GROMACS .gro file of C-alpha atoms in nm:
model
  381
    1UNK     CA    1  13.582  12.052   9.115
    2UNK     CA    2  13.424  12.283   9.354
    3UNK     CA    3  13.136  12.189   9.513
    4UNK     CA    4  12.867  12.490   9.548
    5UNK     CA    5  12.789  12.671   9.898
    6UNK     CA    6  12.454  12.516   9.950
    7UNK     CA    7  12.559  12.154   9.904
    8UNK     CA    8  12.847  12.266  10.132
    9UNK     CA    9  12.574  12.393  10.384
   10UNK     CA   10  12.367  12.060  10.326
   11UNK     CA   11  12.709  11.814  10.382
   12UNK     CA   12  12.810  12.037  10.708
   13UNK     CA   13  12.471  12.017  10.879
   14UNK     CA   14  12.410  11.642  10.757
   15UNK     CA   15  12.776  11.569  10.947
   16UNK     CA   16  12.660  11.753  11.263
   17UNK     CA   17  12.319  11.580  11.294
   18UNK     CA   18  12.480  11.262  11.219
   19UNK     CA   19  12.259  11.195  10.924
   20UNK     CA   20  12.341  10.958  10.615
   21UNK     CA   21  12.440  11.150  10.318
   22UNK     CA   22  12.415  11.044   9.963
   23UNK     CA   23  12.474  11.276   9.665
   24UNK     CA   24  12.286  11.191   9.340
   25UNK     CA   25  12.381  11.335   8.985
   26UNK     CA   26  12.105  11.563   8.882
   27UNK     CA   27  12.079  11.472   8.535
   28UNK     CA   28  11.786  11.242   8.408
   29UNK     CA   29  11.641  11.260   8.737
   30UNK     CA   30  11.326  11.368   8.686
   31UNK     CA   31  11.278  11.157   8.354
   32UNK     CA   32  11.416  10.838   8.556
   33UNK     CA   33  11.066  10.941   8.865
   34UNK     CA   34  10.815  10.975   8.590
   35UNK     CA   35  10.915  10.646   8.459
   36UNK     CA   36  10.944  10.453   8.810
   37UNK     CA   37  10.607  10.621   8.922
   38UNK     CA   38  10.387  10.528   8.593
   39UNK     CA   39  10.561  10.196   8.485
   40UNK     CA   40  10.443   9.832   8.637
   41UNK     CA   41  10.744   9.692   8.764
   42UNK     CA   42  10.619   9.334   8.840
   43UNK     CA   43  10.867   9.081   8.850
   44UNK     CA   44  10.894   8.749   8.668
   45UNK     CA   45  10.665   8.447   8.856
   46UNK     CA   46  10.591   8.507   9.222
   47UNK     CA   47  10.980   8.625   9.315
   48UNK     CA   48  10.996   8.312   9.597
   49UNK     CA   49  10.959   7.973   9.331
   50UNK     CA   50  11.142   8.113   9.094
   51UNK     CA   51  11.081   8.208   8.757
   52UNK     CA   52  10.820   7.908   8.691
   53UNK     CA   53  10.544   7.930   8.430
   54UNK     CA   54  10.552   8.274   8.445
   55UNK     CA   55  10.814   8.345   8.289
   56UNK     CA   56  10.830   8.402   7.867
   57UNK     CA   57  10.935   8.109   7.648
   58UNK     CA   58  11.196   8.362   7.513
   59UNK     CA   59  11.371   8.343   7.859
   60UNK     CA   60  11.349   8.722   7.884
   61UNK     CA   61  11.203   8.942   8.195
   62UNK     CA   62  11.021   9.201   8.062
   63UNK     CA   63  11.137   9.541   8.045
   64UNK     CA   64  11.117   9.775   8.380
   65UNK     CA   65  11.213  10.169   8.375
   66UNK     CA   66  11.545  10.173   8.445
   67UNK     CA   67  11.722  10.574   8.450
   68UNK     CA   68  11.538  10.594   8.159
   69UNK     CA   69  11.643  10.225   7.942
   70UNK     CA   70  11.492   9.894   7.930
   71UNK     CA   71  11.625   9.606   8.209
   72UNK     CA   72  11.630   9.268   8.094
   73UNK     CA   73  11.760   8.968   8.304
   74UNK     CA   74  11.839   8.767   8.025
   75UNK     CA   75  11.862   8.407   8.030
   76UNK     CA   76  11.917   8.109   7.823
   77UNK     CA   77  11.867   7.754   8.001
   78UNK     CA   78  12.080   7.476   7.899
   79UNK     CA   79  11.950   7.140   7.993
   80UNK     CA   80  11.641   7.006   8.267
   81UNK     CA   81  11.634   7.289   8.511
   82UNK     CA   82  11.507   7.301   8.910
   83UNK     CA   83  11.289   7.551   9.038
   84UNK     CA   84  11.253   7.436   9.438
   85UNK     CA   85  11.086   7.640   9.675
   86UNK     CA   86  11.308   7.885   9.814
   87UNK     CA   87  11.264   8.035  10.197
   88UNK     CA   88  11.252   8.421  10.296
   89UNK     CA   89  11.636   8.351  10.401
   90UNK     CA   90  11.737   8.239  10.107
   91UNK     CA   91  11.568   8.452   9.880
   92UNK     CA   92  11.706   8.708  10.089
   93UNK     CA   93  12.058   8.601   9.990
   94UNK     CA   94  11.995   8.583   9.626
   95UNK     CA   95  11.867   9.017   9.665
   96UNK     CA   96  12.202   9.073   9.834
   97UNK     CA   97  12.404   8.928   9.554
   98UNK     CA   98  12.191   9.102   9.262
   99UNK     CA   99  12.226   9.408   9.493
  100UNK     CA  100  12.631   9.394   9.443
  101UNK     CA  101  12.585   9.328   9.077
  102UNK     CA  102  12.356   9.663   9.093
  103UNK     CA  103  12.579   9.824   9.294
  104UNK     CA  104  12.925   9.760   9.133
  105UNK     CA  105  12.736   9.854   8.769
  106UNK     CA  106  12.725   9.477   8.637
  107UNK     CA  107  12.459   9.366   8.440
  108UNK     CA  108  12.196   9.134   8.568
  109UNK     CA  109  12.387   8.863   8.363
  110UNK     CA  110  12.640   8.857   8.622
  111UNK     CA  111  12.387   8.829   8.925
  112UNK     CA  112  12.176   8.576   8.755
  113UNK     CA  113  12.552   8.375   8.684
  114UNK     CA  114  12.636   8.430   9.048
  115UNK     CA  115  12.327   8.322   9.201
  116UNK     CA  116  12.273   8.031   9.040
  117UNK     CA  117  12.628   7.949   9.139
  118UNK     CA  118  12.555   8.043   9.525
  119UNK     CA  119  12.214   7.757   9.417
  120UNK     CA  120  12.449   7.502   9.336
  121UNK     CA  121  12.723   7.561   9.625
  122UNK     CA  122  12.528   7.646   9.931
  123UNK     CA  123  12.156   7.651   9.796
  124UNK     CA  124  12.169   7.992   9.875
  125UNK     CA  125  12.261   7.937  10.270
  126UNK     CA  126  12.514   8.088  10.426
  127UNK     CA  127  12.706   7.801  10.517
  128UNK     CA  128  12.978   7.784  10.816
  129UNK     CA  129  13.073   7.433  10.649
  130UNK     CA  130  13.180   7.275  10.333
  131UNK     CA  131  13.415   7.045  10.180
  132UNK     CA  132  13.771   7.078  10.331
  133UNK     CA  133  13.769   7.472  10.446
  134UNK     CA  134  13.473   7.594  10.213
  135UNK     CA  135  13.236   7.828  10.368
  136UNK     CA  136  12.963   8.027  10.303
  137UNK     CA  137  12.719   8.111   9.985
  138UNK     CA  138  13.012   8.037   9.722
  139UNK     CA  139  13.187   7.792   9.941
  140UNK     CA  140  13.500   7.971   9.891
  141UNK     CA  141  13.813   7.886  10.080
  142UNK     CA  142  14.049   8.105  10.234
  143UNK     CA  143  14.323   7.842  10.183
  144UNK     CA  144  14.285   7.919   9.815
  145UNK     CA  145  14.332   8.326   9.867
  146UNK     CA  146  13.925   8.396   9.915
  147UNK     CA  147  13.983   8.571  10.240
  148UNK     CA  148  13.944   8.501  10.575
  149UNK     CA  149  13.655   8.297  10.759
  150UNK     CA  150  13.489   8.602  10.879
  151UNK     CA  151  13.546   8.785  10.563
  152UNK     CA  152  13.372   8.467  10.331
  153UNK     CA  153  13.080   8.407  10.576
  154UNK     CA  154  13.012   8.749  10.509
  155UNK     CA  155  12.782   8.774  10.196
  156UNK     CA  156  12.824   9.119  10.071
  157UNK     CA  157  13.208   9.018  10.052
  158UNK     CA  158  13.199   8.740   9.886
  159UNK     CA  159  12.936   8.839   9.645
  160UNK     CA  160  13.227   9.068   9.548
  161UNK     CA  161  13.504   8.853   9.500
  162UNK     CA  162  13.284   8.641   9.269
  163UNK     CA  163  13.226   8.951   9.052
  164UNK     CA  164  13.576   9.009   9.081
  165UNK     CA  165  13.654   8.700   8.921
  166UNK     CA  166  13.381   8.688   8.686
  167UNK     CA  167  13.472   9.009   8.494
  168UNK     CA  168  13.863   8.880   8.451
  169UNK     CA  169  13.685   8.584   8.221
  170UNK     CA  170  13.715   8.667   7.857
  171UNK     CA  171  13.346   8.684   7.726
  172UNK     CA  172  13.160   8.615   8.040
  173UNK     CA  173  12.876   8.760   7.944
  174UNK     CA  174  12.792   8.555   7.608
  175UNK     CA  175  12.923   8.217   7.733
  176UNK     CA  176  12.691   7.932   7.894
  177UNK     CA  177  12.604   8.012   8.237
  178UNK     CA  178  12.767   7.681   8.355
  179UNK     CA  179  13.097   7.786   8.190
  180UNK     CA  180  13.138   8.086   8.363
  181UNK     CA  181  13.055   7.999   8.685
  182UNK     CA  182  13.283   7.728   8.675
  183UNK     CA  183  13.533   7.946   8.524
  184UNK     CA  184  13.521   8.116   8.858
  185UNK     CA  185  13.476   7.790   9.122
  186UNK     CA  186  13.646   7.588   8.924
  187UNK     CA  187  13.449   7.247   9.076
  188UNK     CA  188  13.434   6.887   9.024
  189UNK     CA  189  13.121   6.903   8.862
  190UNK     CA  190  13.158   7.187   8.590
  191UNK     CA  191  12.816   7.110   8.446
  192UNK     CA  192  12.634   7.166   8.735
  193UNK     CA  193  12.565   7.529   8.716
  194UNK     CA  194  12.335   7.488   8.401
  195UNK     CA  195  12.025   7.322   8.599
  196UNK     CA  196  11.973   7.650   8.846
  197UNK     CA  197  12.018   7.943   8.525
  198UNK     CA  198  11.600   7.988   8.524
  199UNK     CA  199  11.500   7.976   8.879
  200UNK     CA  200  11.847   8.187   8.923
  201UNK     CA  201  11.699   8.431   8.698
  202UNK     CA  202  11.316   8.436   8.858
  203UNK     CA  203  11.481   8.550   9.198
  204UNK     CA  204  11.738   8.802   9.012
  205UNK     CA  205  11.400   8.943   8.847
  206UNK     CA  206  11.239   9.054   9.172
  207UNK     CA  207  11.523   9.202   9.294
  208UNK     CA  208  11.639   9.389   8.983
  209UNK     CA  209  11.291   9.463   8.913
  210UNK     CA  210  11.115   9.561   9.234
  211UNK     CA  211  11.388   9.691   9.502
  212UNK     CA  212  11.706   9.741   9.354
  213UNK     CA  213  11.521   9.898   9.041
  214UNK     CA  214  11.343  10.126   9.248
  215UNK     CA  215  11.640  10.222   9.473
  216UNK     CA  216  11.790  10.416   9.185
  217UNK     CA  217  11.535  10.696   9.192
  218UNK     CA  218  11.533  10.998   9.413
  219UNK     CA  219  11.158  10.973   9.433
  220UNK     CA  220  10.875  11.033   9.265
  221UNK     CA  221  10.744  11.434   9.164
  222UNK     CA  222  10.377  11.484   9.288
  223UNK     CA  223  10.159  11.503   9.012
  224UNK     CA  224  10.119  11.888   8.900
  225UNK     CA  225   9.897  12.051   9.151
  226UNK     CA  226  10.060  11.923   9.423
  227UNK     CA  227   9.929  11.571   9.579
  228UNK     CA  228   9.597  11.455   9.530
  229UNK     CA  229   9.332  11.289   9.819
  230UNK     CA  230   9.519  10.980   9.997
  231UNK     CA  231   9.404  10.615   9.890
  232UNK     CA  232   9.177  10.489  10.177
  233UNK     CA  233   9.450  10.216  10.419
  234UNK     CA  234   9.320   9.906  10.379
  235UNK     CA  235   9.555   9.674  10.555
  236UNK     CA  236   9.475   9.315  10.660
  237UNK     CA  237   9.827   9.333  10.914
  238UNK     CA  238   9.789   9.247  11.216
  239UNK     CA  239   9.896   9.480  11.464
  240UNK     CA  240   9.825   9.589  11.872
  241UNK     CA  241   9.720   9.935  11.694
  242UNK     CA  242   9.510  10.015  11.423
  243UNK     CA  243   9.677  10.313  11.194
  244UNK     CA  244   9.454  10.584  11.310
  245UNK     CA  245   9.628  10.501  11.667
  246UNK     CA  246   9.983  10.468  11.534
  247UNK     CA  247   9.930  10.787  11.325
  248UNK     CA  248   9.847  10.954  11.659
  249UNK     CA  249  10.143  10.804  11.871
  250UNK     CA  250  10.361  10.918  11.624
  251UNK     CA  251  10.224  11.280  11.637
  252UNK     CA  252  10.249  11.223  12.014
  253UNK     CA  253  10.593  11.151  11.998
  254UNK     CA  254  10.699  11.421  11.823
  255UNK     CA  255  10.550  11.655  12.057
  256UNK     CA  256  10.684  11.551  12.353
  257UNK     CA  257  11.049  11.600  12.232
  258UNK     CA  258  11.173  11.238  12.306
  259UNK     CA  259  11.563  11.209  12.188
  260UNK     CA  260  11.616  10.862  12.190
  261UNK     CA  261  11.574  10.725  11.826
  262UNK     CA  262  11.875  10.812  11.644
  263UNK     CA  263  11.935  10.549  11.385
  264UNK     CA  264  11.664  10.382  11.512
  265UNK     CA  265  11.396  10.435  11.208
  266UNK     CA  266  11.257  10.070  11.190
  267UNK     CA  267  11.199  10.066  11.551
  268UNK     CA  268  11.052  10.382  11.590
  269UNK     CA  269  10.740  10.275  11.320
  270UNK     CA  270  10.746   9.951  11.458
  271UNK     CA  271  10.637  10.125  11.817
  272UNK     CA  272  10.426  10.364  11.654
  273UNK     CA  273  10.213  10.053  11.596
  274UNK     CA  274  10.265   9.951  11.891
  275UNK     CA  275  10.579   9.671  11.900
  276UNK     CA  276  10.833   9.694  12.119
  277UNK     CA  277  11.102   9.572  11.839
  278UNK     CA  278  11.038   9.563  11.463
  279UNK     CA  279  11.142   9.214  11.403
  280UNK     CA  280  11.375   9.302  11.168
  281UNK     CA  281  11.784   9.384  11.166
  282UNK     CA  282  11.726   9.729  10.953
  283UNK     CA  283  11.466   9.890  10.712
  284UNK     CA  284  11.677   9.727  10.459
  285UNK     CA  285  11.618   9.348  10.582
  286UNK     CA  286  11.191   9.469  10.698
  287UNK     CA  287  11.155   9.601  10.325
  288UNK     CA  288  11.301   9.308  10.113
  289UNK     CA  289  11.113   9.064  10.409
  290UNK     CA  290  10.766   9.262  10.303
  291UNK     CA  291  10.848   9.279   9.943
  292UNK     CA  292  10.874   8.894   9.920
  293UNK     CA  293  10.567   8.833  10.135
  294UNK     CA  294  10.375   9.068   9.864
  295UNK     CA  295  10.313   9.358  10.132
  296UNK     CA  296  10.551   9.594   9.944
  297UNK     CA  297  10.500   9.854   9.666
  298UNK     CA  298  10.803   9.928   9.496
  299UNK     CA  299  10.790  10.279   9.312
  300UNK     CA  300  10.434  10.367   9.403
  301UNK     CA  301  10.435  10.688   9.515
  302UNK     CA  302  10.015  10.670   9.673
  303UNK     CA  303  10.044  10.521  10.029
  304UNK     CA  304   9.785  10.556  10.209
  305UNK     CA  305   9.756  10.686  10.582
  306UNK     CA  306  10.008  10.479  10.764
  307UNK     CA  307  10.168  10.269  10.541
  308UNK     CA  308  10.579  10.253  10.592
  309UNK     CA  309  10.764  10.478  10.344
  310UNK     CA  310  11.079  10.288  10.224
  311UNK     CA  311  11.400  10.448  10.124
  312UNK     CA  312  11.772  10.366   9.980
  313UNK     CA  313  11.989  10.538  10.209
  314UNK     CA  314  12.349  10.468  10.021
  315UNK     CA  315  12.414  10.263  10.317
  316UNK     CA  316  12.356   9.892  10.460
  317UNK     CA  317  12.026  10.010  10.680
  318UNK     CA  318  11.831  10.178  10.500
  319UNK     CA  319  11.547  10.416  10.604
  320UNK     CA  320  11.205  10.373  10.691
  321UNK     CA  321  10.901  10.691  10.799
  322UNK     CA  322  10.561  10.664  10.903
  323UNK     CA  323  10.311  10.794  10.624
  324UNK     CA  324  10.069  11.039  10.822
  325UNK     CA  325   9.845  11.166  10.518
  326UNK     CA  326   9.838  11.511  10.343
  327UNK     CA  327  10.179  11.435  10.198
  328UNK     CA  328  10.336  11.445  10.532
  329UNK     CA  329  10.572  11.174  10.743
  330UNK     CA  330  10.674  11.100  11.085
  331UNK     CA  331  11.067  11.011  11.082
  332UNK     CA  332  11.327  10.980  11.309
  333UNK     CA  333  11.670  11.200  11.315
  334UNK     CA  334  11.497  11.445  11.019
  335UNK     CA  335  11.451  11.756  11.213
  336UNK     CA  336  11.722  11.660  11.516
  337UNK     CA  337  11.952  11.408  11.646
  338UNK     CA  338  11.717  11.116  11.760
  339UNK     CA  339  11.439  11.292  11.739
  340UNK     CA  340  11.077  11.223  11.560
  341UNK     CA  341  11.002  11.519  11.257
  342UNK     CA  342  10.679  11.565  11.157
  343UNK     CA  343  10.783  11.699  10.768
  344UNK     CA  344  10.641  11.699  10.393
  345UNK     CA  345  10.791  11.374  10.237
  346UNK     CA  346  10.982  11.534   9.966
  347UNK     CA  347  11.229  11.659  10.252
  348UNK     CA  348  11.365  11.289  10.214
  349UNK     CA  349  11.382  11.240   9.893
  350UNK     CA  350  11.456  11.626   9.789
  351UNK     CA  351  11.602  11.793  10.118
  352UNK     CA  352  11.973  11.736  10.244
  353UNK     CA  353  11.955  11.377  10.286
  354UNK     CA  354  11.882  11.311   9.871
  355UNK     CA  355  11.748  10.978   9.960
  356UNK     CA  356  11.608  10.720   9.703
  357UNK     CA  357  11.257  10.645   9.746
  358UNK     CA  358  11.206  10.227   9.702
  359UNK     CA  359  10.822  10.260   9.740
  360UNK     CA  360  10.578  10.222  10.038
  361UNK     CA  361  10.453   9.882  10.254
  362UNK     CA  362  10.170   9.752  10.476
  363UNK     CA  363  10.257   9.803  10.816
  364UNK     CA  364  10.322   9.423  10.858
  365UNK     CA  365  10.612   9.352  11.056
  366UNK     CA  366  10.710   9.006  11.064
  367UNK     CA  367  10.861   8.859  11.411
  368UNK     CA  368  10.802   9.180  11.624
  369UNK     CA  369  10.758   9.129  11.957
  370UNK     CA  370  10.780   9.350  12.325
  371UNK     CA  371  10.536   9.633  12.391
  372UNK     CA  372  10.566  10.045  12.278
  373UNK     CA  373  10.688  10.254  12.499
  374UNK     CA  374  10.528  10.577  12.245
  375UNK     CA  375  10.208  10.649  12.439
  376UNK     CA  376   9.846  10.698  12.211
  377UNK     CA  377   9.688  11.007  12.355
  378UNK     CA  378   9.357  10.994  12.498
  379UNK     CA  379   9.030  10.954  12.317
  380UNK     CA  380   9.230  10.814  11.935
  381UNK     CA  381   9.029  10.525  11.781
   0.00000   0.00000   0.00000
């Protein structure tokens, strides 16, 4: 098939610049951002107990937009069932192994299977220990053909040889959680599966349902008549600058021509409000950390003056810009090679990088440390 001249333009100039490049179908598109921009897409209980009270007595997560269908993380508990408190880390985990599921076009039967599996092996750690040579979330072994000790320890991996081995089992998806998963670990204690299937499918919910939902969309269309006033910021983060002030370094920064921020999006907003370091690996890790915390805003497409614009970039980092008002960002790499753009938003979402919006955050940026080197010019409050 022959791909037209301007995407040809677009691929050739995203190669030079060194910019991530992710081509989306065009059909349903705009359908799939009317439905992510006006639909609620709260997730079962509070996404970090698990499913809890909150969740219906028919065991279903209510529908979210979806490319234009009805999600459902369906569940049906077998037995007493445990709903511990899980940490940022862990919950963490349990979004990378939904994110697979998304990814590889399973159905959130299979993540909320392979999580609670990951519950019952590791408790959702990524463990360097087990019985005999197990390691990692599944405690697989690479004496049994898992793959090697780097490979296991390695979540996105072996979220994918569980899926591997889950679609192979005839009628996976209508047969008791427990038997499935054990149909793939094959432990001593087959039952034991059945006790994690609700709190599995709380933490499947707010992934499916918040980021990985949202990360399907190229963004979300202005409202007709182009964008309407911001939202006033009201953001209870604590940072060394207020937003006015980062808004202004940022601005700064992209005057003075500075060429040292390629790849380096979630450190560049980080010293916009004045860090040194964001705290976090990637925009990726900082927006799954702020969705769980409650600071995130999956599929809202009304940030207000500074708030962190969030983005699936078809890769492991992700991409985060600095919201500067007016329907206009601050980003890294977007009009040069390490350097800061000042550019409408839709250049993200609609110009050659085809990005998927995931929604917009507080600028809260948990474990930052070190001190900006992005100056605030004279006489900002």
């Amino acid at each position: 098939m022959k791909k037209s001249a301007p995407l040809l333009v677009a691929l050739l100039v995203a190669a030079i610049m060194g910019l991530p490049i992710t081509i989306l179908g065009g059909a349903g598109a705009a359908d799939a951002n009317s439905a992510t921009c006006a639909t609620s897409l709260a997730p079962a209980g509070d996404g970090t107990h698990g499913a809890g009270a909150a969740l219906p007595a028919a065991g279903w997560e209510p529908p979210v937009a979806y490319a234009g269908a009805a999600v459902v993380v369906p569940i049906s508990p077998q037995g007493p069932q445990q709903n511990p408190h899980w940490t940022e880390q862990q919950v963490r985990n349990a979004s990378t192994i939904t994110n697979v599921a998304r990814t590889r076009g399973l159905s959130p039967r299979a993540a909320v299977i392979a999580v609670a599996a990951a519950m019952q092996e590791s408790t959702l750690e990524n463990l360097d220990r087990g019985d005999r040579d197990s390691l990692g979330l599944f405690q697989q072994r690479p004496s049994q053909g898992w793959g090697t000790v780097v490979q296991i320890t390695d979540p996105v991996y072996a979220s994918n040889r569980f899926y591997d081995r889950l679609v192979q089992i005839k009628d996976w998806q209508t047969r008791p959680l427990t038997q499935a998963a054990q149909a793939v670990q094959r432990s001593g204690l087959p039952d034991a599966y059945a006790k994690w299937e609700q709190s599995a499918g709380g933490l499947v919910s707010a992934t499916w349902g918040t980021a990985a939902v949202t990360s399907v969309f190229a963004g979300c269309a202005p409202a007709a008549g182009g964008p309407g006033p911001d939202p006033a910021a009201d953001f209870t983060a604590q940072n060394p600058r207020l937003a006015t002030q980062a808004i202004a370094a940022a601005r700064a920064a992209a005057a003075s021509g500075r060429s040292d921020f390629h790849n380096r999006c979630d450190n560049f907003v980080a010293q916009a409000y004045g860090w040194g370091s964001s705290g976090s690996e990637s925009a990726n890790i900082h927006w799954q950390r702020l969705v769980v915390s409650g600071d995130g805003h999956p599929g809202d497409n009304s940030p207000p003056p500074g708030a962190l614009l969030f983005y699936d970039s078809g890769s492991q980092f992700g991409h985060v810009a600095l919201y500067l008002g007016g329907d206009v960002i601050a980003s890294t790499d977007i009009t040069g090679y390490g350097t800061i753009g000042i550019r409408p938003k839709s250049d993200v979402t609609n110009g050659i990088w085809h990005m998927r919006y995931r929604g917009w955050a507080a600028p809260a940026f948990p474990s930052a440390g070190g001190t900006s080197t992005l100056p605030v010019p004279g006489g900002t409050t």
